[in-house]
mmCIF file of C-alpha atoms and ligand atoms in Angstrom:
data_model
loop_
_atom_site.group_PDB
_atom_site.id
_atom_site.type_symbol
_atom_site.label_atom_id
_atom_site.label_comp_id
_atom_site.label_asym_id
_atom_site.label_seq_id
_atom_site.Cartn_x
_atom_site.Cartn_y
_atom_site.Cartn_z
ATOM 1 C CA MET A 1 0.000 0.000 0.000
ATOM 2 C CA SER A 2 1.399 3.432 -0.889
ATOM 3 C CA PHE A 3 1.930 6.053 1.774
ATOM 4 C CA ALA A 4 -0.933 8.186 0.413
ATOM 5 C CA ALA A 5 -3.302 5.181 0.543
ATOM 6 C CA LEU A 6 -2.146 4.182 4.034
ATOM 7 C CA ALA A 7 -2.355 7.755 5.282
ATOM 8 C CA GLY A 8 -5.840 8.083 3.766
ATOM 9 C CA PHE A 9 -6.933 4.894 5.471
ATOM 10 C CA VAL A 10 -5.531 5.949 8.842
ATOM 11 C CA VAL A 11 -7.056 9.400 8.678
ATOM 12 C CA GLY A 12 -10.406 7.806 7.768
ATOM 13 C CA ALA A 13 -10.147 5.224 10.554
ATOM 14 C CA LEU A 14 -9.296 7.877 13.107
ATOM 15 C CA ALA A 15 -12.211 10.030 11.969
ATOM 16 C CA VAL A 16 -14.550 7.044 12.488
ATOM 17 C CA LEU A 17 -13.071 6.404 15.929
ATOM 18 C CA PHE A 18 -13.522 9.998 16.852
ATOM 19 C CA TYR A 19 -17.092 10.062 15.607
ATOM 20 C CA ARG A 20 -17.913 6.863 17.534
ATOM 21 C CA ASN A 21 -16.369 8.273 20.686
ATOM 22 C CA GLN A 22 -18.597 11.253 20.401
ATOM 23 C CA ILE A 23 -21.907 9.546 19.668
ATOM 24 C CA GLU A 24 -21.542 6.154 21.341
ATOM 25 C CA ALA A 25 -20.082 6.839 24.739
ATOM 26 C CA PRO A 26 -23.015 7.668 26.978
ATOM 27 C CA SER A 27 -20.935 7.884 30.160
ATOM 28 C CA ARG A 28 -17.864 10.045 29.676
ATOM 29 C CA THR A 29 -14.527 8.960 31.105
ATOM 30 C CA ALA A 30 -11.696 11.218 32.266
ATOM 31 C CA ALA A 31 -9.988 10.625 28.898
ATOM 32 C CA ASP A 32 -13.126 11.732 27.096
ATOM 33 C CA GLU A 33 -13.241 14.840 29.178
ATOM 34 C CA GLY A 34 -9.612 15.446 28.217
ATOM 35 C CA ALA A 35 -10.407 14.885 24.563
ATOM 36 C CA ALA A 36 -13.305 17.248 24.775
ATOM 37 C CA SER A 37 -11.078 19.941 26.175
ATOM 38 C CA GLY A 38 -8.464 19.092 23.537
ATOM 39 C CA THR A 39 -5.785 17.977 26.024
ATOM 40 C CA ALA A 40 -6.104 14.151 25.733
ATOM 41 C CA LEU A 41 -6.312 11.692 22.862
ATOM 42 C CA PRO A 42 -9.708 10.336 21.882
ATOM 43 C CA GLN A 43 -10.202 6.682 22.860
ATOM 44 C CA GLY A 44 -8.569 4.143 20.562
ATOM 45 C CA VAL A 45 -6.470 6.684 18.679
ATOM 46 C CA ALA A 46 -3.314 5.783 20.607
ATOM 47 C CA SER A 47 -3.645 2.077 19.658
ATOM 48 C CA VAL A 48 -4.073 2.946 15.970
ATOM 49 C CA LEU A 49 -1.033 5.221 16.034
ATOM 50 C CA ALA A 50 1.037 2.572 17.839
ATOM 51 C CA VAL A 51 0.791 0.124 14.921
ATOM 52 C CA LEU A 52 1.663 2.682 12.238
ATOM 53 C CA PRO A 53 5.034 2.246 10.542
ATOM 54 C CA SER A 54 5.271 5.962 9.710
ATOM 55 C CA SER A 55 5.943 8.866 12.030
ATOM 56 C CA ALA A 56 2.705 10.003 13.619
ATOM 57 C CA VAL A 57 2.120 13.074 15.755
ATOM 58 C CA VAL A 58 -1.064 14.422 17.325
ATOM 59 C CA LEU A 59 -1.088 18.127 18.184
ATOM 60 C CA ASP A 60 -3.528 19.774 20.562
ATOM 61 C CA ALA A 61 -5.293 23.040 19.826
ATOM 62 C CA HIS A 62 -2.225 24.961 21.047
ATOM 63 C CA ASP A 63 0.333 23.135 18.885
ATOM 64 C CA ARG A 64 1.562 21.047 21.794
ATOM 65 C CA VAL A 65 2.413 17.433 21.023
ATOM 66 C CA LEU A 66 -0.128 15.140 22.676
ATOM 67 C CA ARG A 67 1.273 11.935 21.214
ATOM 68 C CA ALA A 68 4.271 11.169 19.021
ATOM 69 C CA SER A 69 5.389 7.788 17.731
ATOM 70 C CA SER A 70 8.942 6.765 18.504
ATOM 71 C CA ALA A 71 9.820 7.149 14.809
ATOM 72 C CA ALA A 72 8.757 10.815 14.936
ATOM 73 C CA ARG A 73 11.074 11.378 17.887
ATOM 74 C CA ALA A 74 13.925 9.359 16.347
ATOM 75 C CA PHE A 75 13.775 11.469 13.179
ATOM 76 C CA GLY A 76 13.900 14.654 15.245
ATOM 77 C CA LEU A 77 10.438 15.791 14.142
ATOM 78 C CA VAL A 78 9.415 16.068 17.786
ATOM 79 C CA ARG A 79 11.384 17.193 20.805
ATOM 80 C CA GLY A 80 9.685 17.266 24.206
ATOM 81 C CA ASP A 81 6.154 18.454 23.456
ATOM 82 C CA ARG A 82 7.147 20.511 20.415
ATOM 83 C CA LEU A 83 6.937 19.804 16.718
ATOM 84 C CA MET A 84 10.335 20.833 15.359
ATOM 85 C CA ALA A 85 9.595 21.360 11.654
ATOM 86 C CA ALA A 86 8.276 24.901 11.130
ATOM 87 C CA GLU A 87 6.723 23.916 7.795
ATOM 88 C CA LEU A 88 4.699 21.181 9.507
ATOM 89 C CA LEU A 89 3.497 23.567 12.181
ATOM 90 C CA ALA A 90 2.361 26.021 9.507
ATOM 91 C CA LEU A 91 0.472 23.210 7.741
ATOM 92 C CA ALA A 92 -1.129 22.107 11.020
ATOM 93 C CA ARG A 93 -2.377 25.647 11.642
ATOM 94 C CA GLN A 94 -3.883 25.904 8.165
ATOM 95 C CA VAL A 95 -5.611 22.541 8.645
ATOM 96 C CA ARG A 96 -6.971 23.634 12.015
ATOM 97 C CA ARG A 97 -8.316 26.845 10.462
ATOM 98 C CA ASP A 98 -10.194 25.393 7.516
ATOM 99 C CA GLY A 99 -10.532 21.671 8.327
ATOM 100 C CA GLU A 100 -9.035 20.653 4.944
ATOM 101 C CA ILE A 101 -6.622 17.692 4.773
ATOM 102 C CA ARG A 102 -3.239 18.708 3.318
ATOM 103 C CA GLU A 103 -0.433 16.775 1.692
ATOM 104 C CA SER A 104 3.081 17.996 1.125
ATOM 105 C CA GLU A 105 6.741 17.095 1.053
ATOM 106 C CA ILE A 106 9.240 18.513 3.482
ATOM 107 C CA ASP A 107 12.980 18.248 4.065
ATOM 108 C CA VAL A 108 14.172 18.047 7.651
ATOM 109 C CA ALA A 109 17.838 18.726 8.377
ATOM 110 C CA GLY A 110 19.631 15.834 10.077
ATOM 111 C CA HIS A 111 19.456 16.355 13.821
ATOM 112 C CA LYS A 112 22.483 14.168 14.503
ATOM 113 C CA PHE A 113 25.988 15.190 13.541
ATOM 114 C CA GLY A 114 26.863 14.115 10.006
ATOM 115 C CA GLN A 115 23.334 12.992 9.165
ATOM 116 C CA GLU A 116 21.938 14.195 5.875
ATOM 117 C CA THR A 117 18.571 15.791 5.258
ATOM 118 C CA THR A 118 15.553 13.493 5.538
ATOM 119 C CA ASN A 119 12.788 13.885 2.966
ATOM 120 C CA PHE A 120 9.245 13.225 4.219
ATOM 121 C CA ALA A 121 5.917 12.812 2.448
ATOM 122 C CA VAL A 122 3.447 14.312 4.918
ATOM 123 C CA ARG A 123 -0.312 14.307 5.372
ATOM 124 C CA VAL A 124 -1.906 16.583 7.925
ATOM 125 C CA ALA A 125 -5.540 16.128 8.917
ATOM 126 C CA PRO A 126 -7.964 17.529 11.489
ATOM 127 C CA LEU A 127 -8.764 15.123 14.325
ATOM 128 C CA GLY A 128 -12.181 15.725 15.794
ATOM 129 C CA SER A 129 -13.620 19.093 16.588
ATOM 130 C CA TYR A 130 -11.399 20.284 19.438
ATOM 131 C CA GLY A 131 -8.591 21.692 17.351
ATOM 132 C CA GLN A 132 -6.475 18.531 17.443
ATOM 133 C CA VAL A 133 -4.447 17.774 14.334
ATOM 134 C CA LEU A 134 -2.910 14.519 13.132
ATOM 135 C CA VAL A 135 0.422 14.633 11.287
ATOM 136 C CA LEU A 136 1.625 11.546 9.403
ATOM 137 C CA ALA A 137 5.124 11.653 7.909
ATOM 138 C CA GLU A 138 6.795 8.958 5.843
ATOM 139 C CA ASP A 139 10.563 8.954 5.331
ATOM 140 C CA GLN A 140 11.096 8.693 1.594
ATOM 141 C CA THR A 141 14.794 9.591 1.459
ATOM 142 C CA GLU A 142 15.812 6.106 0.342
ATOM 143 C CA ARG A 143 13.111 5.933 -2.334
ATOM 144 C CA ARG A 144 14.201 9.338 -3.626
ATOM 145 C CA ARG A 145 17.833 8.204 -3.679
ATOM 146 C CA VAL A 146 16.954 5.050 -5.630
ATOM 147 C CA GLU A 147 14.916 7.128 -8.096
ATOM 148 C CA ALA A 148 17.852 9.506 -8.581
ATOM 149 C CA VAL A 149 20.265 6.592 -9.138
ATOM 150 C CA ARG A 150 17.869 5.130 -11.705
ATOM 151 C CA ARG A 151 17.510 8.459 -13.511
ATOM 152 C CA ASP A 152 21.313 8.875 -13.581
ATOM 153 C CA PHE A 153 21.697 5.361 -14.902
ATOM 154 C CA VAL A 154 19.237 5.900 -17.752
ATOM 155 C CA ALA A 155 20.964 9.201 -18.639
ATOM 156 C CA ASN A 156 24.354 7.447 -18.580
ATOM 157 C CA VAL A 157 23.171 4.544 -20.725
ATOM 158 C CA SER A 158 21.698 6.949 -23.278
ATOM 159 C CA HIS A 159 24.953 8.871 -23.395
ATOM 160 C CA GLU A 160 27.042 5.695 -23.714
ATOM 161 C CA LEU A 161 24.816 4.406 -26.523
ATOM 162 C CA LYS A 162 24.821 7.726 -28.349
ATOM 163 C CA THR A 163 28.592 7.772 -28.800
ATOM 164 C CA PRO A 164 29.019 4.571 -30.853
ATOM 165 C CA VAL A 165 25.713 5.061 -32.674
ATOM 166 C CA GLY A 166 26.769 8.600 -33.645
ATOM 167 C CA ALA A 167 30.167 7.325 -34.774
ATOM 168 C CA LEU A 168 28.533 4.575 -36.869
ATOM 169 C CA SER A 169 26.259 7.014 -38.633
ATOM 170 C CA LEU A 170 29.154 9.407 -39.367
ATOM 171 C CA LEU A 171 31.302 6.554 -40.681
ATOM 172 C CA ALA A 172 28.479 5.343 -42.927
ATOM 173 C CA GLU A 173 28.194 8.849 -44.432
ATOM 174 C CA THR A 174 31.951 9.026 -44.908
ATOM 175 C CA ILE A 175 31.957 5.673 -46.695
ATOM 176 C CA GLN A 176 29.244 6.908 -49.050
ATOM 177 C CA ASP A 177 31.347 9.949 -49.896
ATOM 178 C CA ALA A 178 34.482 7.843 -50.390
ATOM 179 C CA ALA A 179 32.796 5.233 -52.598
ATOM 180 C CA ASP A 180 35.455 5.574 -55.323
ATOM 181 C CA ASP A 181 38.411 5.175 -52.903
ATOM 182 C CA PRO A 182 38.560 1.452 -51.987
ATOM 183 C CA GLU A 183 41.369 1.989 -49.471
ATOM 184 C CA ALA A 184 39.386 4.599 -47.537
ATOM 185 C CA VAL A 185 36.293 2.388 -47.672
ATOM 186 C CA THR A 186 38.219 -0.489 -46.078
ATOM 187 C CA ARG A 187 39.640 1.797 -43.393
ATOM 188 C CA PHE A 188 36.258 3.259 -42.480
ATOM 189 C CA ALA A 189 34.560 -0.132 -42.629
ATOM 190 C CA ASN A 190 37.115 -1.403 -40.101
ATOM 191 C CA ARG A 191 36.303 1.480 -37.814
ATOM 192 C CA MET A 192 32.619 0.727 -38.234
ATOM 193 C CA GLN A 193 33.274 -2.830 -37.124
ATOM 194 C CA HIS A 194 35.138 -1.516 -34.096
ATOM 195 C CA GLU A 195 32.237 0.764 -33.092
ATOM 196 C CA ALA A 196 29.700 -2.018 -33.668
ATOM 197 C CA ALA A 197 31.750 -4.317 -31.421
ATOM 198 C CA ARG A 198 31.773 -1.608 -28.738
ATOM 199 C CA LEU A 199 28.024 -1.318 -28.974
ATOM 200 C CA ASN A 200 27.758 -5.065 -28.704
ATOM 201 C CA TYR A 201 29.935 -5.211 -25.530
ATOM 202 C CA LEU A 202 27.869 -2.453 -23.965
ATOM 203 C CA VAL A 203 24.550 -4.159 -24.694
ATOM 204 C CA GLN A 204 25.913 -7.499 -23.458
ATOM 205 C CA ASP A 205 27.145 -5.927 -20.194
ATOM 206 C CA LEU A 206 23.828 -4.145 -19.705
ATOM 207 C CA ILE A 207 21.978 -7.425 -20.145
ATOM 208 C CA THR A 208 24.337 -9.194 -17.711
ATOM 209 C CA LEU A 209 23.957 -6.421 -15.146
ATOM 210 C CA SER A 210 20.168 -6.383 -15.296
ATOM 211 C CA ARG A 211 20.084 -10.182 -15.148
ATOM 212 C CA ILE A 212 22.233 -10.255 -12.002
ATOM 213 C CA GLN A 213 20.358 -7.410 -10.342
ATOM 214 C CA GLY A 214 17.116 -9.256 -10.932
ATOM 215 C CA ALA A 215 18.576 -12.418 -9.389
ATOM 216 C CA GLU A 216 19.741 -11.213 -5.991
ATOM 217 C CA PRO A 217 20.037 -13.529 -4.125
ATOM 218 C CA ILE A 218 20.884 -16.278 -6.607
ATOM 219 C CA PRO A 219 17.733 -18.316 -7.370
ATOM 220 C CA THR A 220 19.336 -21.768 -7.603
ATOM 221 C CA PRO A 221 22.724 -21.853 -5.888
ATOM 222 C CA GLY A 222 24.835 -24.991 -5.942
ATOM 223 C CA GLN A 223 28.334 -26.300 -5.429
ATOM 224 C CA VAL A 224 30.908 -24.432 -7.546
ATOM 225 C CA THR A 225 34.479 -25.673 -7.915
ATOM 226 C CA ILE A 226 36.810 -22.672 -7.884
ATOM 227 C CA ASP A 227 39.591 -24.316 -9.938
ATOM 228 C CA GLU A 228 37.199 -24.978 -12.817
ATOM 229 C CA ALA A 229 35.695 -21.479 -12.733
ATOM 230 C CA VAL A 230 39.174 -19.893 -12.667
ATOM 231 C CA GLN A 231 40.325 -22.046 -15.590
ATOM 232 C CA ASP A 232 37.195 -21.167 -17.555
ATOM 233 C CA ALA A 233 37.739 -17.453 -16.984
ATOM 234 C CA ILE A 234 41.425 -17.698 -17.901
ATOM 235 C CA ASP A 235 40.563 -19.549 -21.132
ATOM 236 C CA HIS A 236 38.334 -16.617 -22.123
ATOM 237 C CA CYS A 237 41.078 -14.051 -21.497
ATOM 238 C CA ASN A 238 44.028 -15.981 -22.969
ATOM 239 C CA THR A 239 44.024 -14.350 -26.408
ATOM 240 C CA LYS A 240 44.103 -10.773 -25.066
ATOM 241 C CA ALA A 241 46.791 -11.706 -22.518
ATOM 242 C CA ALA A 242 48.933 -13.458 -25.135
ATOM 243 C CA ALA A 243 48.738 -10.396 -27.409
ATOM 244 C CA LYS A 244 50.491 -8.396 -24.658
ATOM 245 C CA ASP A 245 52.721 -11.276 -23.531
ATOM 246 C CA ILE A 246 51.040 -11.230 -20.116
ATOM 247 C CA ALA A 247 51.300 -14.512 -18.188
ATOM 248 C CA LEU A 248 48.060 -15.677 -16.538
ATOM 249 C CA VAL A 249 49.150 -17.696 -13.511
ATOM 250 C CA THR A 250 47.042 -19.611 -10.958
ATOM 251 C CA GLY A 251 48.043 -20.153 -7.353
ATOM 252 C CA GLY A 252 46.823 -20.649 -3.789
ATOM 253 C CA THR A 253 44.831 -23.592 -2.449
ATOM 254 C CA GLU A 254 43.343 -26.070 -4.891
ATOM 255 C CA GLY A 255 40.079 -27.966 -4.403
ATOM 256 C CA LEU A 256 38.085 -25.142 -2.785
ATOM 257 C CA ARG A 257 34.379 -24.810 -3.422
ATOM 258 C CA ILE A 258 31.792 -22.090 -2.928
ATOM 259 C CA TRP A 259 28.028 -22.100 -2.643
ATOM 260 C CA GLY A 260 26.771 -20.146 -5.612
ATOM 261 C CA ASP A 261 26.377 -19.926 -9.370
ATOM 262 C CA ASP A 262 29.245 -21.054 -11.605
ATOM 263 C CA GLU A 263 28.262 -18.896 -14.592
ATOM 264 C CA LEU A 264 28.151 -15.763 -12.471
ATOM 265 C CA LEU A 265 31.478 -16.583 -10.825
ATOM 266 C CA VAL A 266 33.114 -17.087 -14.242
ATOM 267 C CA THR A 267 31.633 -13.761 -15.440
ATOM 268 C CA ALA A 268 33.050 -11.926 -12.397
ATOM 269 C CA LEU A 269 36.490 -13.539 -12.709
ATOM 270 C CA ARG A 270 36.570 -12.851 -16.451
ATOM 271 C CA ASN A 271 35.864 -9.165 -15.843
ATOM 272 C CA LEU A 272 38.608 -8.959 -13.200
ATOM 273 C CA ILE A 273 41.166 -10.777 -15.360
ATOM 274 C CA ASP A 274 40.144 -8.739 -18.437
ATOM 275 C CA ASN A 275 40.771 -5.529 -16.480
ATOM 276 C CA ALA A 276 44.067 -6.818 -15.073
ATOM 277 C CA VAL A 277 45.248 -7.464 -18.636
ATOM 278 C CA ALA A 278 43.804 -4.210 -20.046
ATOM 279 C CA TYR A 279 45.409 -1.994 -17.386
ATOM 280 C CA SER A 280 48.840 -3.699 -17.311
ATOM 281 C CA PRO A 281 51.888 -3.101 -19.492
ATOM 282 C CA GLU A 282 53.282 -5.850 -21.726
ATOM 283 C CA HIS A 283 55.425 -8.712 -20.361
ATOM 284 C CA THR A 284 53.843 -8.703 -16.863
ATOM 285 C CA ARG A 285 52.000 -11.315 -14.768
ATOM 286 C CA VAL A 286 48.445 -11.650 -13.589
ATOM 287 C CA VAL A 287 47.997 -14.063 -10.676
ATOM 288 C CA VAL A 288 44.640 -15.622 -9.789
ATOM 289 C CA SER A 289 44.667 -17.410 -6.472
ATOM 290 C CA ALA A 290 42.181 -18.870 -4.000
ATOM 291 C CA ARG A 291 42.481 -19.411 -0.268
ATOM 292 C CA PRO A 292 40.184 -20.597 2.533
ATOM 293 C CA ALA A 293 39.007 -17.862 4.904
ATOM 294 C CA GLY A 294 36.828 -19.403 7.639
ATOM 295 C CA ASP A 295 33.290 -19.700 6.333
ATOM 296 C CA SER A 296 34.320 -18.093 3.032
ATOM 297 C CA VAL A 297 36.688 -18.551 0.143
ATOM 298 C CA GLU A 298 38.795 -15.633 -1.070
ATOM 299 C CA ILE A 299 39.714 -15.442 -4.722
ATOM 300 C CA SER A 300 42.103 -12.682 -5.686
ATOM 301 C CA VAL A 301 43.249 -11.339 -9.039
ATOM 302 C CA SER A 302 46.551 -9.410 -8.832
ATOM 303 C CA ASP A 303 48.288 -7.480 -11.570
ATOM 304 C CA GLN A 304 51.445 -5.440 -11.988
ATOM 305 C CA GLY A 305 49.635 -2.716 -13.874
ATOM 306 C CA ILE A 306 49.069 1.029 -13.717
ATOM 307 C CA GLY A 307 47.139 0.883 -10.427
ATOM 308 C CA ILE A 308 44.255 3.073 -9.333
ATOM 309 C CA PRO A 309 44.587 6.513 -7.711
ATOM 310 C CA GLU A 310 43.545 6.467 -4.050
ATOM 311 C CA GLU A 311 40.759 9.037 -4.515
ATOM 312 C CA ALA A 312 39.148 6.827 -7.201
ATOM 313 C CA LEU A 313 39.169 3.617 -5.142
ATOM 314 C CA GLU A 314 35.834 4.131 -3.439
ATOM 315 C CA ARG A 315 34.037 4.904 -6.725
ATOM 316 C CA ILE A 316 35.581 2.124 -8.744
ATOM 317 C CA PHE A 317 32.555 -0.227 -8.466
ATOM 318 C CA GLU A 318 30.038 2.409 -9.620
ATOM 319 C CA ARG A 319 28.402 1.881 -12.983
ATOM 320 C CA PHE A 320 30.208 3.790 -15.747
ATOM 321 C CA PHE A 321 32.906 5.124 -13.431
ATOM 322 C CA ARG A 322 36.295 5.160 -15.141
ATOM 323 C CA VAL A 323 39.588 6.624 -13.998
ATOM 324 C CA ASP A 324 40.531 7.451 -17.572
ATOM 325 C CA ALA A 325 37.584 7.320 -19.984
ATOM 326 C CA ALA A 326 39.759 7.486 -23.104
ATOM 327 C CA ARG A 327 41.928 4.591 -21.942
ATOM 328 C CA SER A 328 38.895 2.515 -20.987
ATOM 329 C CA ARG A 329 37.379 3.057 -24.466
ATOM 330 C CA ALA A 330 40.649 2.272 -26.181
ATOM 331 C CA THR A 331 40.714 -1.117 -24.436
ATOM 332 C CA GLY A 332 37.084 -1.837 -25.315
ATOM 333 C CA GLY A 333 35.864 -1.136 -21.768
ATOM 334 C CA THR A 334 32.210 -0.409 -21.077
ATOM 335 C CA GLY A 335 32.621 0.974 -17.556
ATOM 336 C CA LEU A 336 30.299 -1.772 -16.293
ATOM 337 C CA GLY A 337 32.771 -4.595 -15.587
ATOM 338 C CA LEU A 338 33.361 -3.860 -11.901
ATOM 339 C CA ALA A 339 29.686 -3.031 -11.272
ATOM 340 C CA ILE A 340 28.929 -6.531 -12.557
ATOM 341 C CA VAL A 341 31.611 -7.997 -10.252
ATOM 342 C CA LYS A 342 30.116 -6.166 -7.264
ATOM 343 C CA HIS A 343 26.620 -7.435 -8.015
ATOM 344 C CA VAL A 344 27.893 -10.996 -8.426
ATOM 345 C CA ALA A 345 29.455 -10.708 -4.953
ATOM 346 C CA VAL A 346 26.254 -9.243 -3.479
ATOM 347 C CA ALA A 347 24.110 -11.940 -5.120
ATOM 348 C CA HIS A 348 26.302 -14.510 -3.323
ATOM 349 C CA ALA A 349 25.989 -12.627 -0.005
ATOM 350 C CA GLY A 350 29.711 -12.021 -0.364
ATOM 351 C CA GLU A 351 31.830 -8.953 -1.046
ATOM 352 C CA VAL A 352 34.566 -7.603 -3.262
ATOM 353 C CA SER A 353 37.440 -5.407 -2.145
ATOM 354 C CA VAL A 354 40.365 -3.725 -3.826
ATOM 355 C CA TRP A 355 43.931 -2.859 -2.938
ATOM 356 C CA SER A 356 45.903 -0.753 -5.356
ATOM 357 C CA LYS A 357 48.965 1.426 -5.633
ATOM 358 C CA GLU A 358 49.530 3.663 -8.612
ATOM 359 C CA GLY A 359 52.397 2.417 -10.699
ATOM 360 C CA SER A 360 52.673 -0.896 -8.792
ATOM 361 C CA GLY A 361 49.477 -2.784 -9.512
ATOM 362 C CA SER A 362 46.110 -3.799 -8.121
ATOM 363 C CA THR A 363 44.566 -6.749 -6.315
ATOM 364 C CA PHE A 364 40.829 -7.392 -6.408
ATOM 365 C CA THR A 365 39.550 -9.930 -3.880
ATOM 366 C CA LEU A 366 36.209 -11.709 -4.047
ATOM 367 C CA ARG A 367 35.066 -13.176 -0.727
ATOM 368 C CA LEU A 368 32.279 -15.701 -1.244
ATOM 369 C CA PRO A 369 30.512 -18.189 1.070
ATOM 370 C CA ALA A 370 32.201 -21.585 1.211
ATOM 371 C CA PHE A 371 30.241 -24.655 0.180
ATOM 372 C CA GLY A 372 29.046 -26.481 3.307
ATOM 373 C CA GLY A 373 29.661 -23.453 5.531
ATOM 374 C CA THR A 374 33.410 -24.012 6.025
ATOM 375 C CA ALA A 375 36.180 -23.646 3.486
ATOM 376 C CA VAL A 376 37.840 -27.049 3.048
ATOM 377 C CA ALA A 377 39.975 -28.205 0.167
ATOM 378 C CA VAL A 378 38.798 -31.443 -1.423
ATOM 379 C CA PRO A 379 41.124 -33.436 -3.687
ATOM 380 C CA PRO A 380 40.006 -33.489 -7.331
ATOM 381 C CA ALA A 381 37.668 -36.405 -8.119
ATOM 382 C CA ILE A 382 39.592 -39.412 -9.492
ATOM 383 C CA PRO A 383 38.503 -40.066 -13.090
ATOM 384 C CA LEU A 384 36.633 -43.413 -13.396
ATOM 385 C CA GLU A 385 39.235 -44.897 -15.752
ATOM 386 C CA ALA A 386 42.070 -44.173 -13.315
ATOM 387 C CA ALA A 387 40.042 -45.523 -10.374
ATOM 388 C CA ARG A 388 39.518 -48.882 -12.104
ATOM 389 C CA ASP A 389 43.277 -49.458 -12.731
HETATM 390 P P1 ADP B 401 36.043 -0.628 -17.833
HETATM 391 O O1 ADP B 401 35.168 -1.280 -18.815
HETATM 392 O O2 ADP B 401 36.251 0.826 -18.089
HETATM 393 O O3 ADP B 401 37.315 -1.374 -17.585
HETATM 394 P P2 ADP B 401 35.296 -1.413 -15.161
HETATM 395 O O4 ADP B 401 34.022 -1.221 -14.410
HETATM 396 O O5 ADP B 401 35.735 -2.803 -15.391
HETATM 397 O O6 ADP B 401 35.137 -0.616 -16.500
HETATM 398 O O7 ADP B 401 36.428 -0.647 -14.398
HETATM 399 C C1 ADP B 401 36.196 0.708 -14.022
HETATM 400 C C2 ADP B 401 37.506 1.490 -14.033
HETATM 401 O O8 ADP B 401 38.355 1.003 -12.998
HETATM 402 C C3 ADP B 401 38.322 1.328 -15.307
HETATM 403 O O9 ADP B 401 37.906 2.236 -16.303
HETATM 404 C C4 ADP B 401 39.727 1.598 -14.812
HETATM 405 O O10 ADP B 401 39.939 2.992 -14.754
HETATM 406 C C5 ADP B 401 39.708 1.079 -13.384
HETATM 407 N N1 ADP B 401 40.286 -0.300 -13.253
HETATM 408 C C6 ADP B 401 39.597 -1.455 -13.165
HETATM 409 N N2 ADP B 401 40.425 -2.508 -13.007
HETATM 410 C C7 ADP B 401 41.666 -2.008 -12.985
HETATM 411 C C8 ADP B 401 42.980 -2.585 -12.830
HETATM 412 N N3 ADP B 401 43.153 -3.905 -12.664
HETATM 413 N N4 ADP B 401 44.036 -1.742 -12.864
HETATM 414 C C9 ADP B 401 43.876 -0.414 -13.011
HETATM 415 N N5 ADP B 401 42.673 0.200 -13.139
HETATM 416 C C10 ADP B 401 41.579 -0.578 -13.134
#
């Protein structure tokens, strides 16, 4: 149920309660007397407010707080018997004057040190006929943040798609103009292929990312053998590594297993190894190694490459974040590789971390839950043929 619907329901329910209190109670209690004078809550209202997930405040005719939910106090909307947000007080007074329900959005500055502004959807309604006013406020900071991230993402995707599509259309025009120069046609056609490949990588990464995000946590986890996943990932990256004479080396403990999805693990490792190769000079080494770590297995990919500046380290897993956009494009990067790695880790209830020093290299470490709850190395299964001999 949306906040507006819930707030509507609560306001309606409280109005009914209030009405009942007034017409049904033949013998008036002390609380009723209080309600009548506007200094106590009408019967039943407190129990309704107690079960509400949102911040709820009831003001008396003199703007004093008669009742405030703990959420309202925790958010700093109420201190003592005072409503702290001036905007809310102004709304409450308007509502008291004309009896009209009002809805609005307000920002409340963080009341604790370092806390950011909280954004509330509010609904203010009259409560009975003694000047009492009900204020319902729903924290929608997180929803707003998610909306903003989504908007940014769509803007970024559009921008990323525009570049290769624009280049393709320009190249097609140029080819038309150079129809009688076969050499130029070949050159431009090659560049068209390059841009089309870039577009293809981007679309593939977008599909992978949305698939992983839709599958958190993993729907059908199982036993995944690390050695096989590492070998699979290395096989995918061999050609690029060989072109730069980069040695892909495995190390650490053999026979470890995790509880997860082998395809996703291979995708994450491939992205890490791809990056290690792309951001390393020729004739270097990339080491992929696994080790047991209590209830988890740690798989690290280390390179001797250009490294990552310290100020960029905390943004490195964001979608489309690149230290050097031109370099990333030149190596066929989409800016989504590490975002995919992070989501693979999250989908496994694991994590990914990075160590890096500019000019020395980087190490990315995936920490994933061990199969069976404890990381133990099992010897490789003996092939049937060998077992029979
Ligand atoms: P890209 O497709 O651009 O490689 P990623 O999400 O995989 O996108 O990586 C984001 C950025 O992080 C890269 O553009 C690069 O600047 C930096 N990066 C990632 N891996 C490494 C690495 N092993 N060494 C140095 N920089 C790296």
